[in-house]
Amino acid sequence: MSPLTEKMFELLKQVQGYIYPNEIEVHWSILVVVYPYLTGLVAGAFILASLVKVFNVKELQPVYRLALLTALAFLIIAPLPLLLHLGHPERSYEIFLNPNFTSAMAMFGFVYAWYLMIVLLLEIWFTYRRDIILWAAQEKFPMRFIHRVLSLFSNDTSEEGLAFDKKVVKGITIIGIPSAFLLHGYVGFIFGSIKANPWWSSVLMPIVFLFSAIVSGIALVILLYMIITPFRGGKIEMKCLDRMASFLFYAVIVDFSLELLDFIHRLYESEESIKILSELVMNKLFISLGIIQVLLGMLFPLGMMIAIKLFRLEDELRKLFYFVSVILIQLGIFATRWNVVIGGQMFSKSFRGLTTFKMEITGIEGLLMTLLLLILPLVILSVLIKILPPWEKSPNIVLGEE
Amino acid sequence: MDRRKFSEKLFTLVASLTLIGKFYNKAKAQTPASDYDPSKHYYGMGIQIDKCIGCGRCVEACKDENSVPKEPFFFRTWVERYVIKKDGDVIVQNIDPRINDASVGVNEKDMLRSFFVPKLCNQCDHPPCVQVCPVGATFKTVDGVILVDDKRCIGCRYCIQACPYGARYLHPETETADKCTFCYHRITKGLLPACVEVCPTQARIFGDVKATASPLSRFKRMNKLHVLKPSLNTEPKVMYSNLDGEVR
């Protein structure tokens, strides 16, 4: 007996009620949980960065470049879990060469390429262009070479050039916001458009995905900012932190309201699937949804942020509250992705039974691989920060200029 | 002509003939062997619930005919047993002997009604699996059958998620999606699908949905018909007679 079959016989003992015989295998495993989690962070971090350029939120200037680099680092890794999950990764190029235009998934290649090439890389390049040239002028090999290549051998450090850069960046950001919406809304659509699955099939799905993306992205940038700044001997700017937390607060409220609306709507409509979905929530998702996603991931952080707003806590305590909140929010959003992806496969489409998901530790779809995929973007980010320091001012630029 | 020139010319001639022969063979292999014209057919299946005795021969025949793994987690077709109790409880089982024995553990006195339901891919006219396949590896043929090209399938499993009937699985050897093809290799030769061929009670009736005089058209004329999950608008071409409301 193969290990797969052995595992299935083991799972069979834990099936409650009746499931279709082909449903014993949970087809989209933890890697498919990681994918929307990563793209969510990308979209969220980018939207935070756009607040600076499009809406002129000056307080967020210290994290603007960090947010952009974070989005890039996570975007580079985002397709990896999908690729690893495929039965035939060597054929993945077919999605680009022979896309089926009625498939939401086939659009992946285009949305991804658009976002990476047109939005993120261009915006980062124009943001850094002049600085890179100035850095290269003062450096030795190999950094000098790296920066020369990254600047695409541009030499223009004039004020007119800089003004042009700024104009372009603003333009890209304006295209970038709908693109970020597209990137993550589209991921939600992949699930929301599956009419066979009542847990997924919801018109709200893309919007819920989007707002949870914004929540997770802002929370991640706050977390990174709070960790990295003391490490490099800097001081956390409370104005910036408060402003980010304020945006986070409103995003969590919208996200929470949308999910609550979805929940009430389902209960009120009480369709054919409601019985099995209630069993799913009470039985299989109680901890990951009730405790981690809602209580720890939303209500707790909301409570802390309300406390901060009400009681005008002092800086150190505020920092502590923020820090704990953003960690809990990350945990909560990961649980959100888990509950959508894994939860949606734990009940039978016969609506008569529940199955179980057993995560492996090793192996391609295992826990260790998941951790690796979650750490990899941070490694890439640290390299990006080395090459393109987000806070270092270039020598000839007057402070306050960006 | 000296010997060297002669052997050069001979070599060129042989090489050219080999190449031409190769191309000719390839071209020949691509032309259909038979005079089968898919545009003249549009297949469907009728299932008479009252005739199914739950013997499971269709399942075995299908597994043998189509190299479906024998383990009870991979099925192109399967048979469900429904027991509806007097207190309203419904018990459903896959009758596969590798998982369940023949007993349902319900006292006969407590039973209200009981029946078997053969299940398979519904060969939907609006197939959600075809809609979602990112690379077009799953497609609908001219004669109305949904097939998977296992040379193109990337194994993303989106089609498995999109199928409302649980009719698809990932083949553990090919790592590609697999499902009932109505035994396409047989029907294009004028044979019946393996499950239909072996059914001892003729519970399964295969044929052209548009034919006017055929066992399937008779089945459609003589019975009240129903399809599975009609609200999803998948328009199945597998039709059931006397389908119970409890069946999903």
XYZ file of C-alpha atoms in Angstrom:
650
model
C 0.000 0.000 0.000
C 1.341 3.410 -0.937
C 1.796 6.027 1.786
C -0.966 8.114 0.184
C -3.456 5.252 0.361
C -2.381 4.427 3.878
C -3.006 8.030 4.878
C -6.424 7.947 3.251
C -7.474 4.791 5.075
C -6.422 6.532 8.267
C -8.474 9.616 7.345
C -11.455 7.460 6.444
C -11.835 6.501 10.095
C -12.305 10.159 10.983
C -14.954 10.992 8.407
C -18.242 12.042 9.997
C -21.392 11.280 8.010
C -21.164 10.676 4.272
C -18.709 12.228 1.848
C -18.334 11.481 -1.866
C -15.605 8.839 -2.169
C -13.255 11.099 -4.156
C -13.460 13.774 -1.472
C -11.305 12.060 1.114
C -8.211 13.881 -0.093
C -8.039 17.571 0.805
C -6.779 18.767 -2.566
C -5.660 22.268 -1.732
C -3.375 21.966 1.238
C -1.393 24.371 3.402
C 0.566 25.716 0.417
C -2.645 27.095 -1.047
C -3.231 28.767 2.321
C 0.173 30.429 2.103
C -0.441 31.797 -1.396
C -3.355 34.154 -0.629
C -1.663 35.073 2.648
C 1.469 36.234 0.796
C -0.375 38.082 -1.974
C -2.505 39.728 0.685
C 0.608 41.075 2.372
C 1.836 42.391 -0.985
C -1.392 44.212 -1.752
C -1.694 45.587 1.775
C 1.880 46.836 1.965
C 1.543 48.496 -1.424
C -1.693 50.234 -0.492
C -0.020 51.575 2.638
C 2.798 52.944 0.487
C 0.320 54.542 -1.891
C -1.228 56.498 0.954
C 1.964 58.534 1.020
C 2.111 59.344 -2.666
C -1.522 59.610 -3.688
C -3.171 60.887 -0.562
C -0.148 62.794 0.684
C -0.167 61.291 4.163
C 3.126 62.881 5.250
C 3.417 61.026 8.552
C 3.902 57.748 6.733
C 6.967 58.945 4.811
C 9.419 56.969 7.044
C 7.846 53.654 6.018
C 7.122 54.449 2.363
C 10.177 52.746 0.916
C 10.090 49.937 3.460
C 6.507 49.175 2.453
C 7.448 49.084 -1.232
C 10.376 46.737 -0.642
C 8.200 44.539 1.569
C 5.616 44.276 -1.207
C 8.331 43.321 -3.686
C 9.952 40.735 -1.413
C 6.653 38.987 -0.765
C 5.534 39.224 -4.386
C 8.681 37.446 -5.554
C 7.869 34.450 -3.350
C 4.066 34.508 -3.799
C 3.884 32.187 -6.832
C 6.256 29.642 -5.281
C 3.687 27.831 -3.098
C 1.401 27.503 -6.115
C 4.192 26.151 -8.243
C 5.217 23.607 -5.607
C 1.626 22.521 -5.232
C 1.116 21.624 -8.894
C 1.067 17.985 -9.922
C 3.176 19.004 -12.935
C 5.141 22.159 -12.115
C 7.197 21.629 -15.279
C 4.069 22.419 -17.290
C 3.248 25.631 -15.427
C 4.375 27.725 -18.410
C 1.194 26.519 -20.135
C -0.701 29.060 -18.030
C 1.185 31.813 -19.865
C 1.298 30.225 -23.304
C -2.112 28.573 -23.507
C -4.331 30.384 -21.043
C -7.986 29.438 -20.978
C -9.653 32.818 -20.834
C -12.726 31.610 -18.967
C -10.549 30.492 -16.060
C -9.965 32.883 -13.195
C -6.757 31.028 -12.424
C -5.417 31.485 -15.954
C -5.385 35.223 -15.380
C -2.782 34.668 -12.681
C 0.141 35.054 -15.039
C -1.091 38.347 -16.421
C -2.131 39.896 -13.139
C 1.147 38.855 -11.561
C 3.323 40.046 -14.430
C 1.448 43.338 -14.638
C 1.798 43.959 -10.945
C 5.455 42.979 -10.725
C 6.713 44.621 -13.915
C 4.516 47.627 -14.425
C 3.668 48.592 -10.903
C 6.180 47.513 -8.309
C 9.486 47.399 -10.168
C 8.814 50.656 -11.993
C 7.712 52.493 -8.885
C 10.707 51.285 -6.922
C 13.084 52.170 -9.730
C 11.778 55.690 -10.138
C 11.721 56.186 -6.376
C 15.343 55.120 -5.978
C 16.823 56.182 -9.314
C 18.601 59.347 -8.253
C 19.744 57.902 -4.930
C 21.212 54.854 -6.622
C 23.254 57.040 -8.961
C 24.562 59.087 -6.048
C 25.348 55.992 -3.984
C 27.196 54.398 -6.873
C 29.358 57.492 -7.253
C 30.711 57.066 -3.729
C 31.066 53.301 -3.575
C 33.615 50.675 -4.475
C 33.221 47.373 -6.259
C 30.990 45.325 -5.958
C 28.281 47.638 -4.585
C 29.199 50.280 -7.114
C 28.668 47.816 -9.933
C 25.372 46.543 -8.489
C 24.057 50.071 -8.137
C 25.229 51.075 -11.606
C 23.365 48.119 -13.084
C 20.289 48.811 -10.961
C 20.217 52.417 -12.103
C 20.245 51.018 -15.658
C 23.331 53.198 -16.176
C 21.306 56.352 -15.844
C 23.436 59.416 -15.009
C 20.856 62.121 -14.690
C 20.860 63.605 -11.204
C 19.349 66.917 -12.226
C 16.414 68.531 -10.460
C 14.328 68.215 -13.622
C 15.056 64.499 -13.646
C 13.989 64.219 -10.039
C 10.788 66.135 -10.734
C 10.056 63.761 -13.588
C 10.680 60.756 -11.298
C 8.201 62.134 -8.796
C 5.596 62.679 -11.448
C 6.018 59.153 -12.758
C 5.863 57.660 -9.276
C 2.602 59.425 -8.630
C 1.208 58.176 -11.926
C 2.280 54.599 -11.229
C 0.781 54.726 -7.754
C -2.524 55.861 -9.198
C -2.470 52.829 -11.527
C -1.019 50.765 -8.703
C -3.925 51.102 -6.294
C -6.497 49.509 -8.614
C -3.798 46.974 -9.552
C -3.312 46.028 -5.922
C -7.078 45.744 -5.610
C -7.053 43.588 -8.732
C -4.242 41.374 -7.455
C -5.965 40.417 -4.282
C -9.554 40.821 -5.357
C -8.733 38.354 -8.087
C -7.416 35.833 -5.568
C -10.724 36.160 -3.732
C -12.537 35.653 -7.018
C -10.757 32.321 -7.548
C -12.599 31.078 -4.491
C -15.732 33.206 -4.622
C -16.655 32.080 -8.122
C -16.840 28.361 -7.323
C -20.576 27.760 -7.225
C -20.071 24.121 -6.283
C -18.757 25.188 -2.891
C -21.191 27.167 -0.718
C -18.455 28.071 1.791
C -16.550 29.882 -0.963
C -19.253 30.964 -3.342
C -19.965 34.522 -2.275
C -19.910 37.808 -4.087
C -18.326 39.341 -0.995
C -15.313 37.051 -1.189
C -13.078 39.328 -3.318
C -13.902 42.328 -1.122
C -13.353 40.431 2.105
C -10.037 39.203 0.702
C -9.086 42.723 -0.227
C -9.752 44.255 3.154
C -8.122 41.419 5.021
C -5.178 41.986 2.677
C -5.000 45.635 3.606
C -5.196 44.698 7.279
C -2.411 42.135 7.039
C -0.176 44.351 4.889
C -0.367 47.363 7.184
C 0.127 45.137 10.224
C 3.209 43.606 8.640
C 4.799 46.951 7.821
C 4.139 48.145 11.393
C 5.740 44.977 12.727
C 8.784 45.291 10.463
C 9.163 48.985 11.259
C 9.005 48.311 14.995
C 11.555 45.498 14.797
C 14.026 46.955 12.296
C 14.200 50.535 13.585
C 15.693 49.777 17.032
C 18.074 47.287 15.419
C 19.652 49.910 13.221
C 19.815 52.310 16.125
C 16.976 54.530 14.970
C 14.065 55.905 16.877
C 10.514 54.836 16.187
C 8.528 57.875 15.127
C 5.348 57.778 17.146
C 3.506 60.020 14.698
C 4.137 57.567 11.914
C 3.277 54.594 14.096
C 0.049 56.173 15.347
C -1.003 57.050 11.840
C -0.336 53.534 10.540
C -2.183 52.056 13.498
C -5.061 54.387 12.839
C -5.357 53.171 9.240
C -5.032 49.619 10.516
C -7.839 50.229 12.994
C -10.259 51.404 10.301
C -9.256 48.598 7.948
C -9.898 46.016 10.684
C -13.314 47.542 11.360
C -14.286 47.389 7.668
C -12.904 43.860 7.371
C -14.723 42.731 10.481
C -18.004 44.313 9.350
C -17.780 42.648 5.945
C -17.142 39.246 7.456
C -19.934 39.757 9.938
C -22.254 40.748 7.099
C -21.297 37.600 5.213
C -21.973 35.519 8.305
C -25.353 37.112 9.067
C -26.358 36.917 5.425
C -25.661 33.181 5.312
C -27.542 32.557 8.543
C -30.497 34.645 7.462
C -30.779 33.149 3.986
C -30.348 29.730 5.566
C -29.857 27.864 2.307
C -29.570 24.132 1.774
C -25.961 24.147 2.912
C -26.491 25.956 6.202
C -26.705 22.802 8.302
C -23.416 21.358 7.163
C -21.702 24.752 7.303
C -22.846 25.238 10.906
C -21.454 21.821 11.734
C -18.238 22.774 9.970
C -17.858 25.947 12.012
C -18.807 24.408 15.340
C -16.939 21.173 14.794
C -13.903 21.646 12.610
C -13.206 25.367 12.604
C -14.107 26.315 16.136
C -10.535 27.005 17.208
C -9.162 28.395 13.945
C -12.210 30.567 13.233
C -13.896 31.279 16.547
C -10.821 31.618 18.726
C -7.887 32.539 16.479
C -9.483 34.476 13.619
C -12.261 36.337 15.398
C -11.301 36.531 19.050
C -7.491 36.758 18.950
C -7.095 38.110 15.432
C -9.805 40.765 15.474
C -11.624 41.482 18.726
C -8.513 41.525 20.921
C -6.502 43.892 18.690
C -9.588 46.048 18.172
C -10.017 46.250 21.947
C -6.391 47.248 22.409
C -6.561 49.890 19.709
C -9.745 51.311 21.154
C -8.045 51.442 24.553
C -5.164 53.384 22.999
C -7.552 55.875 21.436
C -9.662 56.276 24.576
C -7.055 56.474 27.297
C -4.202 58.321 25.550
C -1.637 55.854 26.783
C 1.995 56.848 27.001
C 4.437 56.019 24.193
C 6.024 52.861 25.596
C 2.707 51.270 26.492
C 1.290 52.244 23.132
C 4.199 50.599 21.391
C 3.643 47.431 23.388
C -0.068 47.424 22.536
C 0.634 48.013 18.872
C 3.270 45.311 18.805
C 1.008 42.708 20.375
C -1.910 43.775 18.174
C -0.060 43.425 14.886
C 1.290 40.004 15.820
C -2.195 38.840 16.752
C -3.559 40.306 13.523
C -0.993 38.399 11.453
C -1.999 35.222 13.231
C -5.661 36.049 12.669
C -5.263 36.738 8.959
C -3.313 33.530 8.451
C -6.177 31.745 10.220
C -8.614 33.562 7.902
C -6.837 32.124 4.869
C -6.759 28.709 6.512
C -10.476 28.810 7.273
C -11.324 29.732 3.703
C -9.020 27.297 1.924
C -8.958 24.285 4.243
C -12.403 24.928 5.751
C -13.938 24.946 2.299
C -12.729 21.421 1.714
C -13.628 19.827 5.016
C -17.295 19.369 4.263
C -18.703 17.171 1.527
C -20.449 18.672 -1.466
C -23.147 16.113 -0.694
C -23.729 18.300 2.403
C -23.883 15.097 4.413
C -20.528 14.815 6.075
C -17.215 16.248 7.228
C -13.698 15.118 6.531
C -10.405 15.926 8.230
C -7.182 17.575 7.178
C -3.925 16.157 8.488
C -0.945 18.367 7.812
C 2.383 16.670 7.206
C 5.521 17.886 8.943
C 8.039 17.162 6.221
C 7.422 16.820 2.504
C 6.539 19.423 -0.083
C 3.128 20.139 1.390
C 4.349 20.009 4.973
C 4.744 22.365 7.874
C 8.494 22.879 7.404
C 8.039 23.905 3.779
C 5.332 26.329 4.885
C 7.637 27.918 7.424
C 10.363 28.143 4.807
C 7.987 29.890 2.412
C 7.015 32.348 5.120
C 10.637 33.077 6.055
C 11.970 33.351 2.494
C 10.316 36.721 1.769
C 11.957 38.109 4.917
C 15.342 36.889 3.710
C 14.747 38.541 0.348
C 13.622 41.685 2.119
C 16.825 41.815 4.143
C 18.847 41.571 0.920
C 16.730 44.289 -0.673
C 17.242 46.507 2.353
C 21.011 45.984 2.044
C 21.022 46.955 -1.619
C 18.361 49.643 -1.469
C 18.425 51.066 2.064
C 14.957 52.496 2.622
C 16.051 55.119 5.155
C 19.496 56.213 4.064
C 19.455 59.698 2.647
C 21.591 60.249 -0.392
C 24.384 62.761 0.239
C 23.232 65.602 -1.987
C 19.590 65.558 -1.050
C 18.300 68.012 1.469
C 16.495 66.377 4.365
C 12.753 66.311 3.987
C 13.078 65.733 0.280
C 12.140 62.354 -1.072
C 30.537 8.704 -61.736
C 33.244 7.578 -59.332
C 32.671 5.426 -56.320
C 32.782 8.309 -53.838
C 30.194 10.373 -55.704
C 28.000 7.324 -56.118
C 27.988 6.512 -52.407
C 27.287 10.176 -51.573
C 24.287 10.206 -53.891
C 23.104 6.865 -52.537
C 23.301 8.194 -48.962
C 21.291 11.306 -49.846
C 18.657 9.200 -51.569
C 18.268 6.807 -48.624
C 18.143 9.667 -46.109
C 15.495 11.533 -48.112
C 13.371 8.430 -48.547
C 13.553 7.705 -44.802
C 12.455 11.251 -43.989
C 9.618 11.179 -46.502
C 8.515 7.802 -45.150
C 8.551 9.164 -41.587
C 6.389 12.150 -42.517
C 4.037 9.939 -44.481
C 3.581 7.610 -41.490
C 2.996 10.529 -39.166
C 0.404 12.024 -41.491
C -1.256 8.645 -41.812
C -1.394 8.188 -38.042
C -3.160 11.516 -37.635
C -6.026 10.712 -39.961
C -8.841 8.911 -38.110
C -8.729 5.186 -38.542
C -12.472 4.786 -38.671
C -15.239 6.755 -40.295
C -16.442 8.003 -36.882
C -17.945 11.479 -37.161
C -18.262 13.168 -33.743
C -20.572 15.849 -35.092
C -23.223 13.190 -35.657
C -23.423 12.294 -31.949
C -24.254 13.922 -28.629
C -24.031 11.487 -25.772
C -25.961 11.131 -22.553
C -26.906 8.482 -20.035
C -30.114 7.480 -18.349
C -30.107 5.800 -14.959
C -33.097 3.872 -13.689
C -32.784 4.008 -9.928
C -35.417 1.333 -9.440
C -33.410 -1.161 -11.453
C -30.087 -0.785 -9.643
C -29.467 -3.713 -7.293
C -26.192 -2.359 -5.918
C -24.041 -5.214 -7.175
C -21.142 -2.866 -7.911
C -20.151 -4.588 -11.145
C -20.188 -1.249 -12.945
C -17.601 0.085 -10.508
C -15.290 -2.874 -11.006
C -15.716 -2.864 -14.787
C -14.894 0.833 -14.866
C -11.787 0.403 -12.749
C -10.555 -2.426 -14.965
C -11.391 -0.756 -18.255
C -9.882 2.616 -17.416
C -6.973 1.697 -15.103
C -8.584 3.519 -12.193
C -6.610 2.780 -9.000
C -8.261 -0.034 -7.054
C -8.150 1.793 -3.723
C -11.563 2.999 -2.586
C -10.635 6.699 -2.853
C -10.533 6.978 -6.629
C -13.714 6.448 -8.611
C -14.923 7.362 -12.066
C -18.218 5.810 -11.066
C -19.538 4.607 -7.723
C -22.809 3.440 -6.216
C -24.445 4.997 -3.157
C -26.862 3.193 -0.880
C -29.578 5.353 0.687
C -31.528 4.226 3.719
C -34.245 6.599 4.859
C -35.456 5.793 8.326
C -38.921 6.300 9.726
C -37.619 8.963 12.077
C -36.381 10.958 9.069
C -32.701 10.093 9.457
C -30.905 9.449 6.198
C -27.976 7.050 5.998
C -25.802 7.165 2.891
C -22.946 4.805 2.103
C -20.601 4.096 -0.746
C -21.286 0.379 -1.291
C -17.687 -0.397 -2.198
C -16.836 -3.624 -0.331
C -13.339 -2.302 0.398
C -14.906 0.256 2.740
C -18.340 -0.939 3.784
C -19.826 -4.365 4.311
C -23.358 -5.090 3.151
C -25.038 -4.177 6.425
C -26.109 -0.645 7.298
C -26.787 -1.397 10.954
C -30.410 -0.323 10.735
C -33.220 -2.538 11.906
C -35.520 -3.355 8.999
C -38.524 -2.198 11.020
C -37.015 1.274 11.312
C -36.512 1.619 7.563
C -38.901 3.698 5.517
C -37.356 3.221 2.083
C -34.030 2.243 0.618
C -32.448 2.379 -2.816
C -29.182 2.569 -4.735
C -27.917 5.489 -6.793
C -25.112 5.010 -9.327
C -23.016 8.153 -9.643
C -20.575 9.284 -12.326
C -19.477 12.432 -14.122
C -22.640 14.159 -15.311
C -20.980 15.296 -18.564
C -22.559 18.692 -17.956
C -23.556 20.841 -20.875
C -22.324 23.824 -18.826
C -19.316 22.189 -17.232
C -17.791 24.257 -14.409
C -14.632 22.137 -14.628
C -14.023 23.219 -18.223
C -14.689 26.825 -17.309
C -12.065 26.909 -14.565
C -9.238 24.840 -16.092
C -6.424 27.390 -16.475
C -4.773 25.674 -19.443
C -7.714 24.172 -21.292
C -6.628 20.618 -20.463
C -10.234 19.789 -19.622
C -12.498 20.323 -22.599
C -15.837 19.397 -24.114
C -15.757 17.323 -27.263
C -18.046 17.900 -30.243
C -20.009 14.825 -29.224
C -20.625 16.281 -25.765
C -18.174 14.381 -23.587
C -15.916 16.140 -21.088
C -12.354 14.845 -21.382
C -9.008 15.567 -19.708
C -5.816 15.807 -21.744
C -3.351 14.272 -19.313
C -0.432 15.532 -21.386
C -1.483 19.111 -20.780
C -3.065 19.010 -17.294
C -0.787 20.808 -14.822
C -2.385 19.187 -11.773
C -3.663 22.370 -10.132
C -6.893 20.634 -9.067
C -9.087 23.647 -9.667
C -11.468 21.441 -11.696
C -11.783 19.056 -8.761
C -12.858 21.980 -6.586
C -15.280 23.239 -9.221
C -17.098 19.937 -9.775
C -20.270 19.956 -7.659
C -20.618 16.180 -7.894
C -17.274 14.960 -6.560
C -16.775 13.175 -9.870
C -13.089 14.039 -10.259
C -9.942 12.912 -8.513
C -6.227 13.373 -8.957
C -4.766 10.202 -10.413
C -1.968 9.210 -8.038
C 0.259 7.923 -10.835
C -0.143 10.565 -13.520
C -0.668 13.418 -11.021
C -3.333 14.770 -13.362
C -7.093 15.140 -12.986
C -9.107 12.095 -13.949
C -12.790 11.364 -14.407
C -15.392 9.363 -16.327
C -15.089 9.690 -20.112
C -18.189 7.612 -20.940
C -15.407 5.180 -22.051
C -14.655 7.484 -24.985
C -12.270 4.948 -26.497
C -15.154 2.477 -26.689
C -18.073 4.653 -27.718
C -16.209 6.106 -30.683
C -15.924 2.524 -31.927
C -19.632 1.935 -31.531
C -19.286 0.024 -28.246
C -21.071 0.795 -24.972
C -19.302 2.213 -21.897
C -17.975 -0.594 -19.694
C -20.394 0.158 -16.828
C -23.384 -0.022 -19.168
C -22.126 -3.197 -20.781
C -21.815 -5.131 -17.519
C -24.921 -3.874 -15.697
C -27.040 -7.020 -15.173
C -30.323 -5.123 -14.822
C -29.829 -2.487 -17.517
C -30.104 0.215 -14.912
C -27.798 2.320 -17.081
C -28.883 3.298 -20.584
C -26.389 4.949 -22.876
C -26.992 6.701 -26.151
C -27.464 9.819 -28.195
C -29.549 12.415 -26.422
C -30.924 13.683 -29.707
C -31.714 10.306 -31.298
C -35.407 9.750 -31.855
C -35.530 5.955 -31.733
C -33.120 4.452 -29.216
C -33.189 2.904 -25.749
C -32.231 6.297 -24.324
C -35.013 8.127 -26.144
C -37.474 5.491 -24.956
C -36.181 5.955 -21.412
C -36.715 9.702 -21.737
C -40.217 9.199 -23.096
C -41.400 6.705 -20.481
C -40.055 8.271 -17.289
C -40.229 11.384 -15.163
C -36.638 12.580 -15.204
C -34.456 14.524 -12.862
C -30.819 15.587 -12.757
C -28.507 16.183 -9.804
C -28.270 19.713 -8.351
C -30.294 21.407 -11.106
C -30.113 24.748 -9.290
C -26.423 25.024 -10.192
C -27.355 25.248 -13.881
C -24.698 22.770 -14.954
C -27.218 21.010 -17.231
C -26.139 17.411 -16.675
C -26.495 14.894 -19.485
C -26.836 12.060 -16.973
C -30.539 11.779 -16.200
C -32.187 9.809 -13.424
C -35.652 8.317 -13.315
C -37.418 8.154 -9.939
C -34.708 10.121 -8.237
C -35.404 10.647 -4.552
C -35.305 14.166 -3.134
C -32.723 13.070 -0.579
C -30.124 12.378 -3.276
C -27.494 15.060 -3.752
